[in-house]
Amino acid sequence: MNSFTPEDFDFTVLEEGSCACDVLEQRINESSMSDDKDAFYVADLGDILKKHLRWVRALPRVTPFYAIKCNDSRTVVMMLATLGTGFDCASKMMTFDSEAELPKIARYHENAKLVLRITTDDSKAVCRLSVKFGAALESSRLLLERARELGLDIIGVSFHVGSRCTDPETYSQAISDARCADMGAELGYNMTLLDIGGGFPGSDDSKLTFEEFTAVINPALDKYFPADSEVQVIAEPGRYYVTSAYTLAVNIIAKKVVIREQSACNGKADGANNGTLMYYVNEGVYSSFVHVIFNYAHVLATPHKKLKPGERTYPCSIWGQTCDGQDRIVEQCILPDLQVGEWLLFHNMGAYTIPMYCTFNGFQKPDIHYVMSRSVWQRIQQISTQGLHGPIEEACPSDLPSCCRRESSL
């Protein structure tokens, strides 16, 4: 395993008693003393360690290959490499799902190790993938036979149930289908790999927990690909590892009160009491909120300031900073009456945000402040030299920090 240092990868080791939320507070307080109110991230690397230990405990037979496309931060990649994960990226092993691909592979890379990707029922996923990728079971044998004719080597089967799957049973059916598609042995192939893809929840506010998925996956693996079958099982988690590690702080740069027509006609236009609020912030859907455009992300804004008991709230919308009228981050939410210069926080912002960032209108990426507690840093150093040994429960100290998120009842 590789090791890394705070100096090499620009993260801060926090003293005991401090956590990521303290860094968030410090940055906001510093901004109040200057004109620098740019949006910024705080990323808690300890949260990623906890996710990895949770994975090892809940899916002991499945080796994670982190989907780098989800968040290609060098710090994140180096940390996961230290923890011993694999990585989902371009390699000599490739998937295929159509006959037209096979002659191209035979022509340009005849020694490739191929994986047959099958389609799944991803109707319960927020972002569907089988509408574009995957071969039907009925055509699998034809594809395997054609690959044999071309002298290609097929080593396994893969599938993906779709991003943010909402039905654990989808995995069970897909694993069963993969067993049916694993007919390559009849044609002389040594089928030694099963890739169960991604789709795992990345935050605890998901409708289903990670363990609810693994409670379905593990029995299905034991039934269709038992441990003595000598099939290596891997997965491609992306958002699972990084979603909850990142918090984004944005500043309110403008505000508009939209008076209800009836109140205005009655001469009772008294500001937010009779209208809705439009907040404009210094990030938008062309930057950190680009995933909102694709209709598979719903973000929740939390005011940084502490609400007073009984403080009134109002219907609001939140808009980005570009000149585009479609740059709307949140269509409708409930927030207090905030002022220009105050801050909004968005948690669970680690997946499919920074890598998809666009500098439309000349706006640049926000700074990212990586932090971890000293106990996490010591645990990572131990893992880098000794690996994971002993019961996982003992390997996961109770003082691993997570951001002290202030829950909002708005």
mmCIF file of C-alpha atoms in Angstrom:
data_model
loop_
_atom_site.group_PDB
_atom_site.id
_atom_site.type_symbol
_atom_site.label_atom_id
_atom_site.label_comp_id
_atom_site.label_asym_id
_atom_site.label_seq_id
_atom_site.Cartn_x
_atom_site.Cartn_y
_atom_site.Cartn_z
ATOM 1 C CA MET A 1 0.000 0.000 0.000
ATOM 2 C CA ASN A 2 1.082 3.576 -0.619
ATOM 3 C CA SER A 3 1.229 6.208 2.104
ATOM 4 C CA PHE A 4 0.797 9.960 1.870
ATOM 5 C CA THR A 5 1.529 13.002 3.997
ATOM 6 C CA PRO A 6 -0.372 16.213 4.799
ATOM 7 C CA GLU A 7 2.325 18.222 3.035
ATOM 8 C CA ASP A 8 2.157 16.196 -0.172
ATOM 9 C CA PHE A 9 -1.604 16.337 -0.545
ATOM 10 C CA ASP A 10 -2.605 19.546 1.175
ATOM 11 C CA PHE A 11 -4.847 18.403 4.002
ATOM 12 C CA THR A 12 -4.933 19.520 7.602
ATOM 13 C CA VAL A 13 -4.635 17.197 10.573
ATOM 14 C CA LEU A 14 -6.958 18.467 13.291
ATOM 15 C CA GLU A 15 -6.137 18.310 16.947
ATOM 16 C CA GLU A 16 -8.322 16.207 19.210
ATOM 17 C CA GLY A 17 -11.629 17.865 19.982
ATOM 18 C CA SER A 18 -11.780 19.566 16.586
ATOM 19 C CA CYS A 19 -13.714 18.406 13.541
ATOM 20 C CA ALA A 20 -14.607 19.479 10.030
ATOM 21 C CA CYS A 21 -17.428 21.748 11.169
ATOM 22 C CA ASP A 22 -14.918 23.787 13.184
ATOM 23 C CA VAL A 23 -12.950 24.447 10.000
ATOM 24 C CA LEU A 24 -16.188 25.466 8.295
ATOM 25 C CA GLU A 25 -16.949 27.940 11.076
ATOM 26 C CA GLN A 26 -13.423 29.309 11.015
ATOM 27 C CA ARG A 27 -13.510 29.951 7.266
ATOM 28 C CA ILE A 28 -16.865 31.716 7.494
ATOM 29 C CA ASN A 29 -15.707 33.837 10.425
ATOM 30 C CA GLU A 30 -12.543 34.811 8.555
ATOM 31 C CA SER A 31 -14.593 35.851 5.545
ATOM 32 C CA SER A 32 -16.590 38.265 7.689
ATOM 33 C CA MET A 33 -13.357 40.170 8.305
ATOM 34 C CA SER A 34 -12.582 40.562 4.605
ATOM 35 C CA ASP A 35 -14.168 40.936 1.186
ATOM 36 C CA ASP A 36 -13.425 37.305 0.324
ATOM 37 C CA LYS A 37 -16.789 35.586 0.467
ATOM 38 C CA ASP A 38 -16.195 33.017 -2.263
ATOM 39 C CA ALA A 39 -17.931 29.659 -1.959
ATOM 40 C CA PHE A 40 -15.776 26.847 -0.571
ATOM 41 C CA TYR A 41 -15.845 23.176 0.375
ATOM 42 C CA VAL A 42 -14.749 21.414 3.538
ATOM 43 C CA ALA A 43 -14.056 17.704 2.974
ATOM 44 C CA ASP A 44 -13.773 15.364 5.954
ATOM 45 C CA LEU A 45 -11.403 12.545 4.984
ATOM 46 C CA GLY A 46 -12.307 10.728 8.185
ATOM 47 C CA ASP A 47 -15.762 10.192 6.725
ATOM 48 C CA ILE A 48 -14.193 8.325 3.800
ATOM 49 C CA LEU A 49 -12.273 6.073 6.183
ATOM 50 C CA LYS A 50 -15.487 5.251 8.036
ATOM 51 C CA LYS A 51 -17.170 4.404 4.745
ATOM 52 C CA HIS A 52 -14.366 2.028 3.824
ATOM 53 C CA LEU A 53 -14.449 0.226 7.162
ATOM 54 C CA ARG A 54 -18.220 -0.008 6.840
ATOM 55 C CA TRP A 55 -17.841 -1.563 3.392
ATOM 56 C CA VAL A 56 -15.313 -4.152 4.580
ATOM 57 C CA ARG A 57 -17.596 -5.133 7.439
ATOM 58 C CA ALA A 58 -20.838 -5.306 5.416
ATOM 59 C CA LEU A 59 -19.531 -6.720 2.098
ATOM 60 C CA PRO A 60 -16.511 -8.843 3.038
ATOM 61 C CA ARG A 61 -16.505 -10.803 -0.238
ATOM 62 C CA VAL A 62 -16.725 -7.774 -2.537
ATOM 63 C CA THR A 63 -13.593 -5.808 -3.417
ATOM 64 C CA PRO A 64 -14.403 -2.113 -4.049
ATOM 65 C CA PHE A 65 -13.005 -0.446 -7.156
ATOM 66 C CA TYR A 66 -13.680 3.248 -6.625
ATOM 67 C CA ALA A 67 -15.301 5.003 -9.619
ATOM 68 C CA ILE A 68 -12.851 7.861 -10.167
ATOM 69 C CA LYS A 69 -15.247 9.699 -12.484
ATOM 70 C CA CYS A 70 -17.407 10.442 -9.425
ATOM 71 C CA ASN A 71 -14.749 12.575 -7.747
ATOM 72 C CA ASP A 72 -11.226 12.581 -9.126
ATOM 73 C CA SER A 73 -9.622 14.565 -6.314
ATOM 74 C CA ARG A 74 -5.980 13.560 -5.999
ATOM 75 C CA THR A 75 -6.290 13.588 -2.212
ATOM 76 C CA VAL A 76 -9.295 11.258 -2.270
ATOM 77 C CA VAL A 77 -7.671 8.890 -4.772
ATOM 78 C CA MET A 78 -4.431 8.738 -2.798
ATOM 79 C CA MET A 79 -6.273 8.075 0.444
ATOM 80 C CA LEU A 80 -8.322 5.244 -1.059
ATOM 81 C CA ALA A 81 -5.145 3.783 -2.556
ATOM 82 C CA THR A 82 -3.638 3.810 0.929
ATOM 83 C CA LEU A 83 -6.722 2.005 2.253
ATOM 84 C CA GLY A 84 -6.246 -0.671 -0.413
ATOM 85 C CA THR A 85 -9.199 -0.139 -2.731
ATOM 86 C CA GLY A 86 -9.031 -0.701 -6.449
ATOM 87 C CA PHE A 87 -10.061 1.886 -9.032
ATOM 88 C CA ASP A 88 -12.615 1.895 -11.812
ATOM 89 C CA CYS A 89 -10.917 3.571 -14.776
ATOM 90 C CA ALA A 90 -9.658 2.783 -18.279
ATOM 91 C CA SER A 91 -7.622 -0.443 -18.297
ATOM 92 C CA LYS A 92 -6.780 -3.534 -20.367
ATOM 93 C CA MET A 93 -9.928 -5.173 -18.998
ATOM 94 C CA MET A 94 -13.027 -3.869 -20.758
ATOM 95 C CA THR A 95 -16.736 -4.590 -20.948
ATOM 96 C CA PHE A 96 -18.766 -5.212 -24.080
ATOM 97 C CA ASP A 97 -22.486 -5.603 -24.771
ATOM 98 C CA SER A 98 -22.849 -5.804 -28.539
ATOM 99 C CA GLU A 99 -21.565 -7.891 -31.412
ATOM 100 C CA ALA A 100 -20.350 -4.807 -33.279
ATOM 101 C CA GLU A 101 -17.732 -4.152 -30.589
ATOM 102 C CA LEU A 102 -16.071 -7.538 -30.849
ATOM 103 C CA PRO A 103 -14.401 -7.185 -34.306
ATOM 104 C CA LYS A 104 -12.976 -3.802 -33.238
ATOM 105 C CA ILE A 105 -11.495 -5.318 -30.096
ATOM 106 C CA ALA A 106 -10.086 -8.260 -32.048
ATOM 107 C CA ARG A 107 -8.513 -5.881 -34.544
ATOM 108 C CA TYR A 108 -6.894 -3.449 -32.118
ATOM 109 C CA HIS A 109 -6.473 -5.327 -28.827
ATOM 110 C CA GLU A 110 -6.742 -9.077 -29.322
ATOM 111 C CA ASN A 111 -5.215 -9.790 -25.879
ATOM 112 C CA ALA A 112 -7.828 -7.813 -23.954
ATOM 113 C CA LYS A 113 -9.571 -9.399 -20.969
ATOM 114 C CA LEU A 114 -13.277 -8.954 -21.653
ATOM 115 C CA VAL A 115 -16.303 -8.773 -19.377
ATOM 116 C CA LEU A 116 -19.810 -9.293 -20.738
ATOM 117 C CA ARG A 117 -22.105 -6.542 -19.470
ATOM 118 C CA ILE A 118 -25.720 -7.598 -19.101
ATOM 119 C CA THR A 119 -28.771 -5.385 -18.818
ATOM 120 C CA THR A 120 -30.744 -5.099 -15.576
ATOM 121 C CA ASP A 121 -34.122 -3.845 -14.481
ATOM 122 C CA ASP A 122 -33.051 -0.358 -13.394
ATOM 123 C CA SER A 123 -36.557 1.102 -13.297
ATOM 124 C CA LYS A 124 -36.108 1.680 -9.542
ATOM 125 C CA ALA A 125 -32.937 3.758 -10.005
ATOM 126 C CA VAL A 126 -32.846 7.554 -10.024
ATOM 127 C CA CYS A 127 -30.389 7.594 -12.930
ATOM 128 C CA ARG A 128 -30.962 4.677 -15.284
ATOM 129 C CA LEU A 129 -28.117 3.069 -17.211
ATOM 130 C CA SER A 130 -29.569 -0.053 -18.823
ATOM 131 C CA VAL A 131 -31.477 2.099 -21.309
ATOM 132 C CA LYS A 132 -28.045 2.673 -22.874
ATOM 133 C CA PHE A 133 -25.804 -0.193 -21.739
ATOM 134 C CA GLY A 134 -26.040 -3.958 -21.351
ATOM 135 C CA ALA A 135 -26.880 -7.038 -23.391
ATOM 136 C CA ALA A 136 -30.116 -8.950 -22.911
ATOM 137 C CA LEU A 137 -29.764 -12.463 -21.516
ATOM 138 C CA GLU A 138 -31.248 -13.860 -24.722
ATOM 139 C CA SER A 139 -28.320 -12.546 -26.762
ATOM 140 C CA SER A 140 -25.557 -13.471 -24.301
ATOM 141 C CA ARG A 141 -24.758 -16.870 -25.753
ATOM 142 C CA LEU A 142 -24.568 -15.449 -29.267
ATOM 143 C CA LEU A 143 -22.097 -12.824 -28.091
ATOM 144 C CA LEU A 144 -19.969 -15.396 -26.292
ATOM 145 C CA GLU A 145 -19.910 -17.642 -29.360
ATOM 146 C CA ARG A 146 -18.948 -14.740 -31.619
ATOM 147 C CA ALA A 147 -16.136 -13.774 -29.237
ATOM 148 C CA ARG A 148 -14.881 -17.365 -29.360
ATOM 149 C CA GLU A 149 -14.836 -17.271 -33.156
ATOM 150 C CA LEU A 150 -12.677 -14.144 -32.996
ATOM 151 C CA GLY A 151 -10.282 -15.679 -30.480
ATOM 152 C CA LEU A 152 -11.127 -13.207 -27.690
ATOM 153 C CA ASP A 153 -10.795 -13.974 -23.984
ATOM 154 C CA ILE A 154 -13.859 -13.409 -21.794
ATOM 155 C CA ILE A 155 -13.273 -13.646 -18.055
ATOM 156 C CA GLY A 156 -16.581 -12.665 -16.443
ATOM 157 C CA VAL A 157 -19.889 -10.846 -16.254
ATOM 158 C CA SER A 158 -20.830 -7.357 -15.074
ATOM 159 C CA PHE A 159 -23.947 -5.284 -14.508
ATOM 160 C CA HIS A 160 -25.044 -1.966 -13.033
ATOM 161 C CA VAL A 161 -28.458 -1.505 -11.421
ATOM 162 C CA GLY A 162 -28.417 2.259 -12.001
ATOM 163 C CA SER A 163 -27.246 5.193 -9.943
ATOM 164 C CA ARG A 164 -28.979 5.653 -6.583
ATOM 165 C CA CYS A 165 -30.940 2.430 -6.752
ATOM 166 C CA THR A 166 -34.023 2.438 -4.527
ATOM 167 C CA ASP A 167 -34.817 -1.278 -4.506
ATOM 168 C CA PRO A 168 -32.261 -3.721 -3.005
ATOM 169 C CA GLU A 169 -34.003 -6.689 -4.649
ATOM 170 C CA THR A 170 -32.747 -5.379 -7.988
ATOM 171 C CA TYR A 171 -29.285 -6.634 -7.022
ATOM 172 C CA SER A 172 -30.602 -10.092 -6.209
ATOM 173 C CA GLN A 173 -32.245 -10.436 -9.621
ATOM 174 C CA ALA A 174 -29.171 -9.054 -11.388
ATOM 175 C CA ILE A 175 -26.872 -11.516 -9.605
ATOM 176 C CA SER A 176 -29.199 -14.351 -10.592
ATOM 177 C CA ASP A 177 -29.139 -13.130 -14.194
ATOM 178 C CA ALA A 178 -25.338 -12.955 -14.080
ATOM 179 C CA ARG A 179 -25.280 -16.623 -13.092
ATOM 180 C CA CYS A 180 -27.404 -17.419 -16.141
ATOM 181 C CA ALA A 181 -25.124 -15.355 -18.363
ATOM 182 C CA ASP A 182 -22.092 -17.137 -16.921
ATOM 183 C CA MET A 183 -22.367 -19.810 -19.606
ATOM 184 C CA GLY A 184 -18.916 -19.052 -20.958
ATOM 185 C CA ALA A 185 -17.462 -22.098 -19.239
ATOM 186 C CA GLU A 186 -19.448 -24.254 -21.659
ATOM 187 C CA LEU A 187 -17.547 -22.563 -24.481
ATOM 188 C CA GLY A 188 -14.156 -23.015 -22.860
ATOM 189 C CA TYR A 189 -13.841 -19.671 -21.092
ATOM 190 C CA ASN A 190 -12.455 -19.424 -17.569
ATOM 191 C CA MET A 191 -15.105 -17.149 -16.017
ATOM 192 C CA THR A 192 -13.516 -15.872 -12.824
ATOM 193 C CA LEU A 193 -14.985 -12.389 -12.332
ATOM 194 C CA LEU A 194 -18.319 -10.900 -11.312
ATOM 195 C CA ASP A 195 -18.677 -7.098 -11.238
ATOM 196 C CA ILE A 196 -21.838 -5.953 -9.415
ATOM 197 C CA GLY A 197 -21.357 -2.289 -10.367
ATOM 198 C CA GLY A 198 -22.461 0.629 -8.202
ATOM 199 C CA GLY A 199 -25.708 2.268 -7.161
ATOM 200 C CA PHE A 200 -25.051 2.268 -3.406
ATOM 201 C CA PRO A 201 -26.303 5.149 -1.219
ATOM 202 C CA GLY A 202 -23.733 7.782 -0.317
ATOM 203 C CA SER A 203 -25.375 9.446 2.678
ATOM 204 C CA ASP A 204 -27.424 8.496 5.703
ATOM 205 C CA ASP A 205 -30.375 10.608 4.583
ATOM 206 C CA SER A 206 -31.115 8.102 1.809
ATOM 207 C CA LYS A 207 -34.380 6.214 2.072
ATOM 208 C CA LEU A 208 -32.485 2.936 2.452
ATOM 209 C CA THR A 209 -29.273 2.269 4.328
ATOM 210 C CA PHE A 210 -26.198 0.633 2.869
ATOM 211 C CA GLU A 211 -26.793 -2.360 5.138
ATOM 212 C CA GLU A 212 -30.285 -2.863 3.714
ATOM 213 C CA PHE A 213 -28.649 -3.368 0.327
ATOM 214 C CA THR A 214 -25.920 -5.663 1.601
ATOM 215 C CA ALA A 215 -28.523 -7.778 3.429
ATOM 216 C CA VAL A 216 -29.841 -8.679 -0.038
ATOM 217 C CA ILE A 217 -26.536 -8.836 -1.909
ATOM 218 C CA ASN A 218 -24.681 -11.212 0.422
ATOM 219 C CA PRO A 219 -27.267 -14.042 0.362
ATOM 220 C CA ALA A 220 -27.568 -13.722 -3.430
ATOM 221 C CA LEU A 221 -23.796 -14.046 -3.816
ATOM 222 C CA ASP A 222 -23.720 -17.064 -1.504
ATOM 223 C CA LYS A 223 -26.492 -18.710 -3.527
ATOM 224 C CA TYR A 224 -25.343 -18.049 -7.077
ATOM 225 C CA PHE A 225 -21.581 -17.449 -6.668
ATOM 226 C CA PRO A 226 -20.554 -19.284 -3.469
ATOM 227 C CA ALA A 227 -17.117 -18.664 -2.008
ATOM 228 C CA ASP A 228 -15.809 -22.008 -3.279
ATOM 229 C CA SER A 229 -16.688 -21.097 -6.888
ATOM 230 C CA GLU A 230 -13.374 -19.239 -7.187
ATOM 231 C CA VAL A 231 -15.119 -16.225 -8.732
ATOM 232 C CA GLN A 232 -13.718 -12.868 -7.660
ATOM 233 C CA VAL A 233 -16.499 -10.399 -6.871
ATOM 234 C CA ILE A 234 -15.850 -6.688 -7.319
ATOM 235 C CA ALA A 235 -17.964 -3.521 -7.326
ATOM 236 C CA GLU A 236 -17.655 0.053 -8.585
ATOM 237 C CA PRO A 237 -18.819 2.333 -5.737
ATOM 238 C CA GLY A 238 -18.475 6.039 -6.402
ATOM 239 C CA ARG A 239 -20.900 8.253 -4.513
ATOM 240 C CA TYR A 240 -20.903 5.738 -1.641
ATOM 241 C CA TYR A 241 -17.390 6.792 -0.655
ATOM 242 C CA VAL A 242 -17.442 10.553 -1.119
ATOM 243 C CA THR A 243 -20.958 12.016 -1.012
ATOM 244 C CA SER A 244 -21.235 12.688 2.710
ATOM 245 C CA ALA A 245 -17.607 13.778 3.130
ATOM 246 C CA TYR A 246 -18.102 17.151 1.425
ATOM 247 C CA THR A 247 -19.967 20.231 2.653
ATOM 248 C CA LEU A 248 -20.309 23.317 0.454
ATOM 249 C CA ALA A 249 -20.698 26.817 1.893
ATOM 250 C CA VAL A 250 -22.163 29.463 -0.435
ATOM 251 C CA ASN A 251 -22.718 33.143 0.156
ATOM 252 C CA ILE A 252 -25.926 35.024 -0.569
ATOM 253 C CA ILE A 253 -24.972 37.724 -3.080
ATOM 254 C CA ALA A 254 -28.448 39.092 -3.860
ATOM 255 C CA LYS A 255 -32.027 38.797 -2.689
ATOM 256 C CA LYS A 256 -35.440 39.566 -4.087
ATOM 257 C CA VAL A 257 -38.842 39.641 -2.413
ATOM 258 C CA VAL A 258 -41.643 38.561 -4.745
ATOM 259 C CA ILE A 259 -44.887 40.055 -3.432
ATOM 260 C CA ARG A 260 -48.042 38.032 -3.822
ATOM 261 C CA GLU A 261 -50.347 39.695 -6.340
ATOM 262 C CA GLN A 262 -53.317 39.792 -3.985
ATOM 263 C CA SER A 263 -51.317 41.474 -1.230
ATOM 264 C CA ALA A 264 -49.890 44.023 -3.641
ATOM 265 C CA CYS A 265 -53.372 44.898 -4.953
ATOM 266 C CA ASN A 266 -54.601 45.390 -1.412
ATOM 267 C CA GLY A 267 -51.753 47.731 -0.655
ATOM 268 C CA LYS A 268 -50.281 45.338 1.915
ATOM 269 C CA ALA A 269 -46.851 44.824 0.398
ATOM 270 C CA ASP A 270 -44.814 44.448 3.577
ATOM 271 C CA GLY A 271 -41.834 42.447 2.345
ATOM 272 C CA ALA A 272 -41.311 38.772 3.053
ATOM 273 C CA ASN A 273 -44.398 38.519 5.279
ATOM 274 C CA ASN A 274 -46.621 38.499 2.187
ATOM 275 C CA GLY A 275 -44.355 37.046 -0.467
ATOM 276 C CA THR A 276 -41.716 34.557 -1.417
ATOM 277 C CA LEU A 277 -37.968 35.048 -1.263
ATOM 278 C CA MET A 278 -35.480 34.555 -4.065
ATOM 279 C CA TYR A 279 -31.895 34.063 -2.917
ATOM 280 C CA TYR A 280 -28.987 34.361 -5.357
ATOM 281 C CA VAL A 281 -25.740 32.647 -4.324
ATOM 282 C CA ASN A 282 -22.202 32.474 -5.688
ATOM 283 C CA GLU A 283 -22.439 28.922 -7.076
ATOM 284 C CA GLY A 284 -24.893 27.503 -9.595
ATOM 285 C CA VAL A 285 -25.956 24.687 -11.887
ATOM 286 C CA TYR A 286 -22.984 25.252 -14.181
ATOM 287 C CA SER A 287 -20.618 24.754 -11.266
ATOM 288 C CA SER A 288 -21.040 22.851 -8.002
ATOM 289 C CA PHE A 289 -24.724 22.141 -8.646
ATOM 290 C CA VAL A 290 -24.317 20.799 -12.165
ATOM 291 C CA HIS A 291 -25.801 17.476 -11.043
ATOM 292 C CA VAL A 292 -29.126 19.230 -10.449
ATOM 293 C CA ILE A 293 -29.512 19.713 -14.206
ATOM 294 C CA PHE A 294 -29.684 15.984 -14.805
ATOM 295 C CA ASN A 295 -32.706 15.607 -12.508
ATOM 296 C CA TYR A 296 -31.149 13.009 -10.263
ATOM 297 C CA ALA A 297 -30.003 15.290 -7.454
ATOM 298 C CA HIS A 298 -32.125 17.180 -4.963
ATOM 299 C CA VAL A 299 -30.101 19.422 -2.700
ATOM 300 C CA LEU A 300 -31.123 20.757 0.696
ATOM 301 C CA ALA A 301 -30.055 24.209 1.867
ATOM 302 C CA THR A 302 -29.368 24.808 5.550
ATOM 303 C CA PRO A 303 -28.860 28.338 6.895
ATOM 304 C CA HIS A 304 -25.528 28.796 8.609
ATOM 305 C CA LYS A 305 -26.935 31.076 11.260
ATOM 306 C CA LYS A 306 -28.692 29.531 14.234
ATOM 307 C CA LEU A 307 -32.414 30.056 14.135
ATOM 308 C CA LYS A 308 -34.082 31.783 17.048
ATOM 309 C CA PRO A 309 -36.911 29.922 18.787
ATOM 310 C CA GLY A 310 -40.101 30.570 16.854
ATOM 311 C CA GLU A 311 -38.298 32.422 14.041
ATOM 312 C CA ARG A 312 -40.549 32.716 11.031
ATOM 313 C CA THR A 313 -39.738 30.948 7.779
ATOM 314 C CA TYR A 314 -40.877 31.563 4.208
ATOM 315 C CA PRO A 315 -41.193 29.818 0.854
ATOM 316 C CA CYS A 316 -37.978 30.417 -1.089
ATOM 317 C CA SER A 317 -36.099 29.575 -4.243
ATOM 318 C CA ILE A 318 -32.314 29.557 -4.677
ATOM 319 C CA TRP A 319 -30.558 30.726 -7.837
ATOM 320 C CA GLY A 320 -27.024 30.626 -9.199
ATOM 321 C CA GLN A 321 -24.793 33.515 -10.160
ATOM 322 C CA THR A 322 -24.719 33.214 -13.969
ATOM 323 C CA CYS A 323 -26.710 35.178 -16.535
ATOM 324 C CA ASP A 324 -28.739 32.094 -17.492
ATOM 325 C CA GLY A 325 -32.395 32.135 -16.441
ATOM 326 C CA GLN A 326 -32.267 28.340 -16.053
ATOM 327 C CA ASP A 327 -29.609 28.609 -13.348
ATOM 328 C CA ARG A 328 -31.943 27.586 -10.537
ATOM 329 C CA ILE A 329 -30.503 25.410 -7.783
ATOM 330 C CA VAL A 330 -33.616 24.824 -5.662
ATOM 331 C CA GLU A 331 -37.101 25.423 -7.023
ATOM 332 C CA GLN A 332 -38.852 25.520 -3.674
ATOM 333 C CA CYS A 333 -37.715 25.316 -0.071
ATOM 334 C CA ILE A 334 -38.441 26.864 3.315
ATOM 335 C CA LEU A 335 -35.884 29.236 4.856
ATOM 336 C CA PRO A 336 -35.823 32.176 7.265
ATOM 337 C CA ASP A 337 -35.479 35.783 6.118
ATOM 338 C CA LEU A 338 -31.735 35.925 5.401
ATOM 339 C CA GLN A 339 -29.648 38.921 4.359
ATOM 340 C CA VAL A 340 -27.093 39.470 1.610
ATOM 341 C CA GLY A 341 -23.721 38.355 2.929
ATOM 342 C CA GLU A 342 -25.071 35.472 5.012
ATOM 343 C CA TRP A 343 -24.206 31.838 4.266
ATOM 344 C CA LEU A 344 -26.072 28.716 3.220
ATOM 345 C CA LEU A 345 -24.657 25.214 3.708
ATOM 346 C CA PHE A 346 -25.182 22.231 1.432
ATOM 347 C CA HIS A 347 -24.179 18.834 2.833
ATOM 348 C CA ASN A 348 -23.581 15.618 0.863
ATOM 349 C CA MET A 349 -21.870 17.417 -2.015
ATOM 350 C CA GLY A 350 -18.966 15.056 -2.727
ATOM 351 C CA ALA A 351 -20.288 13.128 -5.739
ATOM 352 C CA TYR A 352 -20.522 14.291 -9.363
ATOM 353 C CA THR A 353 -19.954 17.938 -8.485
ATOM 354 C CA ILE A 354 -16.341 19.122 -8.874
ATOM 355 C CA PRO A 355 -15.438 16.773 -11.806
ATOM 356 C CA MET A 356 -18.387 18.100 -13.835
ATOM 357 C CA TYR A 357 -17.661 21.753 -13.082
ATOM 358 C CA CYS A 358 -17.977 24.238 -15.928
ATOM 359 C CA THR A 359 -16.436 27.724 -15.927
ATOM 360 C CA PHE A 360 -19.380 29.253 -17.782
ATOM 361 C CA ASN A 361 -19.430 33.059 -17.371
ATOM 362 C CA GLY A 362 -15.832 32.920 -16.113
ATOM 363 C CA PHE A 363 -16.536 31.594 -12.623
ATOM 364 C CA GLN A 364 -13.798 29.378 -11.201
ATOM 365 C CA LYS A 365 -13.905 26.309 -8.973
ATOM 366 C CA PRO A 366 -14.224 26.940 -5.232
ATOM 367 C CA ASP A 367 -11.397 26.020 -2.875
ATOM 368 C CA ILE A 368 -11.555 22.655 -1.136
ATOM 369 C CA HIS A 369 -10.223 22.330 2.418
ATOM 370 C CA TYR A 370 -9.373 18.703 3.248
ATOM 371 C CA VAL A 371 -9.223 17.762 6.920
ATOM 372 C CA MET A 372 -9.003 14.730 9.182
ATOM 373 C CA SER A 373 -8.626 14.225 12.905
ATOM 374 C CA ARG A 374 -5.345 13.080 14.405
ATOM 375 C CA SER A 375 -6.892 9.715 15.373
ATOM 376 C CA VAL A 376 -7.943 9.154 11.755
ATOM 377 C CA TRP A 377 -4.476 10.118 10.545
ATOM 378 C CA GLN A 378 -2.894 7.610 12.935
ATOM 379 C CA ARG A 379 -5.314 4.901 11.813
ATOM 380 C CA ILE A 380 -4.511 5.517 8.155
ATOM 381 C CA GLN A 381 -0.782 5.338 8.846
ATOM 382 C CA GLN A 382 -1.365 2.030 10.615
ATOM 383 C CA ILE A 383 -3.378 0.662 7.692
ATOM 384 C CA SER A 384 -0.730 1.778 5.196
ATOM 385 C CA THR A 385 1.928 -0.290 6.975
ATOM 386 C CA GLN A 386 -0.048 -3.196 8.461
ATOM 387 C CA GLY A 387 -3.284 -3.389 6.495
ATOM 388 C CA LEU A 388 -6.636 -4.172 8.126
ATOM 389 C CA HIS A 389 -6.188 -6.771 10.842
ATOM 390 C CA GLY A 390 -8.501 -8.060 13.533
ATOM 391 C CA PRO A 391 -12.248 -7.503 13.897
ATOM 392 C CA ILE A 392 -13.507 -4.561 11.921
ATOM 393 C CA GLU A 393 -15.327 -3.213 14.973
ATOM 394 C CA GLU A 394 -11.987 -2.840 16.741
ATOM 395 C CA ALA A 395 -10.485 -1.263 13.636
ATOM 396 C CA CYS A 396 -13.045 1.525 13.661
ATOM 397 C CA PRO A 397 -12.375 3.756 16.705
ATOM 398 C CA SER A 398 -15.385 5.464 18.184
ATOM 399 C CA ASP A 399 -13.773 8.880 17.955
ATOM 400 C CA LEU A 400 -13.609 8.961 14.162
ATOM 401 C CA PRO A 401 -15.081 12.425 13.567
ATOM 402 C CA SER A 402 -17.810 13.473 11.247
ATOM 403 C CA CYS A 403 -18.973 17.000 10.594
ATOM 404 C CA CYS A 404 -21.196 18.243 13.423
ATOM 405 C CA ARG A 405 -24.040 18.954 11.079
ATOM 406 C CA ARG A 406 -26.689 21.215 12.416
ATOM 407 C CA GLU A 407 -29.950 19.528 11.508
ATOM 408 C CA SER A 408 -32.623 21.818 10.159
ATOM 409 C CA SER A 409 -36.328 21.362 10.700
ATOM 410 C CA LEU A 410 -37.148 23.703 7.856
#
